[in-house]
Amino acid sequence: MNLLVFMLSTLGVSWQNSIFEFSAIQGYAVIIQGEFYRLFTSMFVHNDIIHISMNMLSLYMVGRIVERLFSSWAYLALYFISGFFGSFAYMSMTLYDGAVGASGAIFGIFGALAGFVLVHRRTMQQQFMQFMRDFGIILVINFFIGVIFPNIAMSAHIGGLVAGVIGGFIIAKNVNNLWIYIVISTLILVGVYIYLPSLYLSFN
């Protein structure tokens, strides 16, 4: 789906601008105008070939591991819920700026793997230390990329990462906790949605 949307966006500048305009996550459009579909569409649109290449490579490397450790349904839930939390984290920082990309969801998948490793750290001590070292390197690199390229939505990365770590930790303890994670996440997202208009008033 990500690749299909990206190919459509390369048909011309007008196509690219239109897709971005109607798909990007933006606080005013989602919260004030009620365009909730952007919570989904923004995860399938990317700025350029480098953006989508990095995201798809990361998703391929980590996604298949997470799907194997949990389940296909858990993987999808972690992906979309992390993406939603990333979007809401981004919208809590800005009202009018738009952003696209699956980075929040992908960082959630990284986070889910971290949550799994935390749960099973006693039975995989060597792998735990190696993973935490590699995970730390990824976070540091991402931080510096955010400093160098200020247009990157760091808040979305952080929001997705936190949601993924919590989800991975909960589900790794018991796969039946998936529905608990989905329900709690939904309630939190609804609560944030209700709160955001009052937050936007403080921006003015």
Short mmCIF file of C-alpha atoms in Angstrom, two decimals:
data_model
loop_
_atom_site.label_atom_id
_atom_site.label_comp_id
_atom_site.label_asym_id
_atom_site.label_seq_id
_atom_site.Cartn_x
_atom_site.Cartn_y
_atom_site.Cartn_z
CA MET A 1 0.00 0.00 0.00
CA ASN A 2 2.82 2.43 0.90
CA LEU A 3 4.57 1.74 -2.41
CA LEU A 4 1.35 2.05 -4.42
CA VAL A 5 0.52 5.45 -2.93
CA PHE A 6 4.10 6.63 -3.47
CA MET A 7 4.01 5.59 -7.14
CA LEU A 8 0.77 7.53 -7.59
CA SER A 9 2.39 10.59 -6.03
CA THR A 10 5.19 10.47 -8.62
CA LEU A 11 2.78 10.94 -11.53
CA GLY A 12 3.30 14.67 -11.32
CA VAL A 13 3.69 17.65 -9.02
CA SER A 14 -0.06 18.29 -8.95
CA TRP A 15 -0.73 14.67 -7.94
CA GLN A 16 1.91 14.83 -5.24
CA ASN A 17 0.59 18.10 -3.84
CA SER A 18 -3.01 16.84 -3.91
CA ILE A 19 -2.17 13.58 -2.15
CA PHE A 20 -0.21 15.44 0.52
CA GLU A 21 -2.94 18.06 0.96
CA PHE A 22 -5.73 15.54 1.48
CA SER A 23 -3.75 12.85 3.32
CA ALA A 24 -1.35 14.58 5.72
CA ILE A 25 -1.95 14.50 9.45
CA GLN A 26 -2.85 18.00 10.62
CA GLY A 27 -4.37 19.06 13.91
CA TYR A 28 -6.82 21.56 12.47
CA ALA A 29 -8.10 19.17 9.79
CA VAL A 30 -8.51 16.17 12.11
CA ILE A 31 -9.64 17.74 15.38
CA ILE A 32 -11.50 20.85 14.21
CA GLN A 33 -12.85 19.72 10.83
CA GLY A 34 -13.32 16.06 11.77
CA GLU A 35 -11.26 14.57 8.94
CA PHE A 36 -10.42 11.41 10.87
CA TYR A 37 -9.45 9.48 7.76
CA ARG A 38 -6.14 11.35 7.86
CA LEU A 39 -5.13 9.20 10.83
CA PHE A 40 -4.96 6.32 8.32
CA THR A 41 -3.96 8.02 5.08
CA SER A 42 -0.99 9.90 6.53
CA MET A 43 0.71 6.58 7.32
CA PHE A 44 0.72 5.57 3.65
CA VAL A 45 2.09 8.79 2.13
CA HIS A 46 5.78 9.73 2.01
CA ASN A 47 7.70 12.83 0.98
CA ASP A 48 10.28 11.31 -1.37
CA ILE A 49 12.13 8.16 -2.40
CA ILE A 50 14.59 8.41 0.51
CA HIS A 51 11.76 8.75 3.02
CA ILE A 52 9.84 5.70 1.83
CA SER A 53 13.00 3.63 1.25
CA MET A 54 14.23 4.11 4.81
CA ASN A 55 10.80 3.38 6.26
CA MET A 56 10.15 0.28 4.17
CA LEU A 57 13.63 -1.13 4.86
CA SER A 58 13.16 -0.60 8.60
CA LEU A 59 9.69 -2.15 8.48
CA TYR A 60 10.96 -5.17 6.56
CA MET A 61 13.86 -5.76 8.97
CA VAL A 62 11.88 -5.46 12.19
CA GLY A 63 8.28 -6.11 11.13
CA ARG A 64 8.76 -9.75 10.17
CA ILE A 65 10.46 -10.43 13.52
CA VAL A 66 7.64 -8.83 15.50
CA GLU A 67 4.99 -10.67 13.47
CA ARG A 68 6.78 -13.97 14.17
CA LEU A 69 7.12 -13.26 17.91
CA PHE A 70 3.51 -12.14 18.40
CA SER A 71 0.96 -12.81 15.64
CA SER A 72 -0.26 -11.18 12.45
CA TRP A 73 -3.23 -9.61 14.26
CA ALA A 74 -1.03 -8.32 17.08
CA TYR A 75 1.41 -6.94 14.54
CA LEU A 76 -1.33 -5.02 12.73
CA ALA A 77 -2.76 -3.71 16.01
CA LEU A 78 0.67 -2.56 17.19
CA TYR A 79 1.37 -0.91 13.83
CA PHE A 80 -1.83 1.10 13.59
CA ILE A 81 -2.17 1.95 17.28
CA SER A 82 1.43 3.17 17.36
CA GLY A 83 0.75 5.18 14.22
CA PHE A 84 -2.32 6.76 15.82
CA PHE A 85 -0.42 7.65 18.98
CA GLY A 86 2.36 9.11 16.86
CA SER A 87 -0.17 11.23 14.98
CA PHE A 88 -1.82 12.49 18.16
CA ALA A 89 1.59 13.26 19.66
CA TYR A 90 2.39 15.30 16.56
CA MET A 91 -0.97 17.10 16.60
CA SER A 92 -0.45 18.02 20.26
CA MET A 93 2.60 20.04 19.20
CA THR A 94 1.18 21.93 16.22
CA LEU A 95 -2.21 22.98 14.90
CA TYR A 96 -1.62 23.81 11.24
CA ASP A 97 1.56 22.02 10.16
CA GLY A 98 1.04 18.81 8.19
CA ALA A 99 3.13 15.64 8.17
CA VAL A 100 3.14 12.31 6.36
CA GLY A 101 4.90 8.99 6.74
CA ALA A 102 4.77 5.69 8.58
CA SER A 103 7.61 6.54 10.97
CA GLY A 104 5.39 6.68 14.07
CA ALA A 105 3.97 3.24 13.30
CA ILE A 106 7.40 1.80 12.47
CA PHE A 107 8.93 3.16 15.66
CA GLY A 108 6.03 1.47 17.43
CA ILE A 109 7.12 -1.84 15.89
CA PHE A 110 10.67 -1.20 17.12
CA GLY A 111 9.18 -0.41 20.52
CA ALA A 112 7.11 -3.61 20.53
CA LEU A 113 10.28 -5.62 19.97
CA ALA A 114 11.89 -3.76 22.87
CA GLY A 115 8.87 -4.58 25.04
CA PHE A 116 9.17 -8.26 24.15
CA VAL A 117 12.88 -8.29 25.00
CA LEU A 118 12.20 -6.58 28.34
CA VAL A 119 9.67 -9.26 29.30
CA HIS A 120 12.03 -12.10 28.37
CA ARG A 121 15.31 -10.46 29.41
CA ARG A 122 16.11 -13.12 32.02
CA THR A 123 15.93 -15.97 29.53
CA MET A 124 17.83 -14.13 26.80
CA GLN A 125 20.45 -12.13 28.69
CA GLN A 126 23.06 -12.03 25.94
CA GLN A 127 20.53 -11.11 23.26
CA PHE A 128 19.03 -8.54 25.65
CA MET A 129 22.30 -6.65 26.04
CA GLN A 130 22.98 -6.76 22.30
CA PHE A 131 19.48 -5.58 21.47
CA MET A 132 19.51 -2.72 23.97
CA ARG A 133 22.86 -1.55 22.60
CA ASP A 134 21.60 -1.62 19.01
CA PHE A 135 18.31 -0.03 20.07
CA GLY A 136 20.17 2.78 21.81
CA ILE A 137 22.23 3.41 18.67
CA ILE A 138 19.05 3.63 16.58
CA LEU A 139 17.55 6.17 18.98
CA VAL A 140 20.71 8.30 19.00
CA ILE A 141 20.91 8.27 15.20
CA ASN A 142 17.24 9.22 14.97
CA PHE A 143 17.79 12.09 17.42
CA PHE A 144 20.61 13.56 15.35
CA ILE A 145 18.65 13.11 12.13
CA GLY A 146 15.86 15.11 13.77
CA VAL A 147 18.33 17.85 14.66
CA ILE A 148 19.84 17.96 11.16
CA PHE A 149 16.47 17.76 9.36
CA PRO A 150 14.03 19.80 11.51
CA ASN A 151 11.07 18.95 9.25
CA ILE A 152 11.06 15.40 10.65
CA ALA A 153 8.21 14.86 13.12
CA MET A 154 10.17 13.73 16.17
CA SER A 155 7.06 13.91 18.36
CA ALA A 156 5.38 11.30 16.13
CA HIS A 157 8.41 9.03 16.48
CA ILE A 158 8.35 9.33 20.26
CA GLY A 159 4.58 8.84 20.51
CA GLY A 160 4.70 5.73 18.34
CA LEU A 161 7.72 4.35 20.19
CA VAL A 162 6.12 4.69 23.62
CA ALA A 163 2.87 3.08 22.44
CA GLY A 164 4.83 0.24 20.88
CA VAL A 165 6.97 -0.45 23.95
CA ILE A 166 3.90 -0.58 26.19
CA GLY A 167 1.97 -2.73 23.74
CA GLY A 168 4.84 -5.13 23.18
CA PHE A 169 5.39 -5.47 26.92
CA ILE A 170 1.71 -6.16 27.63
CA ILE A 171 1.20 -8.63 24.78
CA ALA A 172 4.50 -10.44 25.38
CA LYS A 173 3.30 -11.32 28.88
CA ASN A 174 0.16 -12.92 27.47
CA VAL A 175 -1.03 -12.86 23.87
CA ASN A 176 -4.61 -12.67 25.14
CA ASN A 177 -3.77 -9.20 26.47
CA LEU A 178 -4.02 -7.92 22.89
CA TRP A 179 -7.65 -6.91 23.35
CA ILE A 180 -6.86 -5.20 26.64
CA TYR A 181 -4.19 -3.18 24.84
CA ILE A 182 -6.60 -2.27 22.03
CA VAL A 183 -9.38 -1.16 24.40
CA ILE A 184 -7.09 0.86 26.70
CA SER A 185 -5.38 2.49 23.71
CA THR A 186 -8.74 3.42 22.19
CA LEU A 187 -9.92 5.02 25.44
CA ILE A 188 -6.69 7.02 25.74
CA LEU A 189 -6.88 8.20 22.13
CA VAL A 190 -10.50 9.30 22.60
CA GLY A 191 -9.48 11.16 25.75
CA VAL A 192 -6.67 12.94 23.91
CA TYR A 193 -9.05 13.80 21.08
CA ILE A 194 -11.45 15.41 23.57
CA TYR A 195 -8.59 17.31 25.24
CA LEU A 196 -6.85 18.66 22.13
CA PRO A 197 -9.34 21.49 21.31
CA SER A 198 -8.70 23.08 24.70
CA LEU A 199 -4.96 22.69 24.12
CA TYR A 200 -5.29 24.46 20.77
CA LEU A 201 -7.03 27.38 22.47
CA SER A 202 -3.91 27.88 24.57
CA PHE A 203 -1.85 28.18 21.36
CA ASN A 204 -3.60 31.46 20.55
#
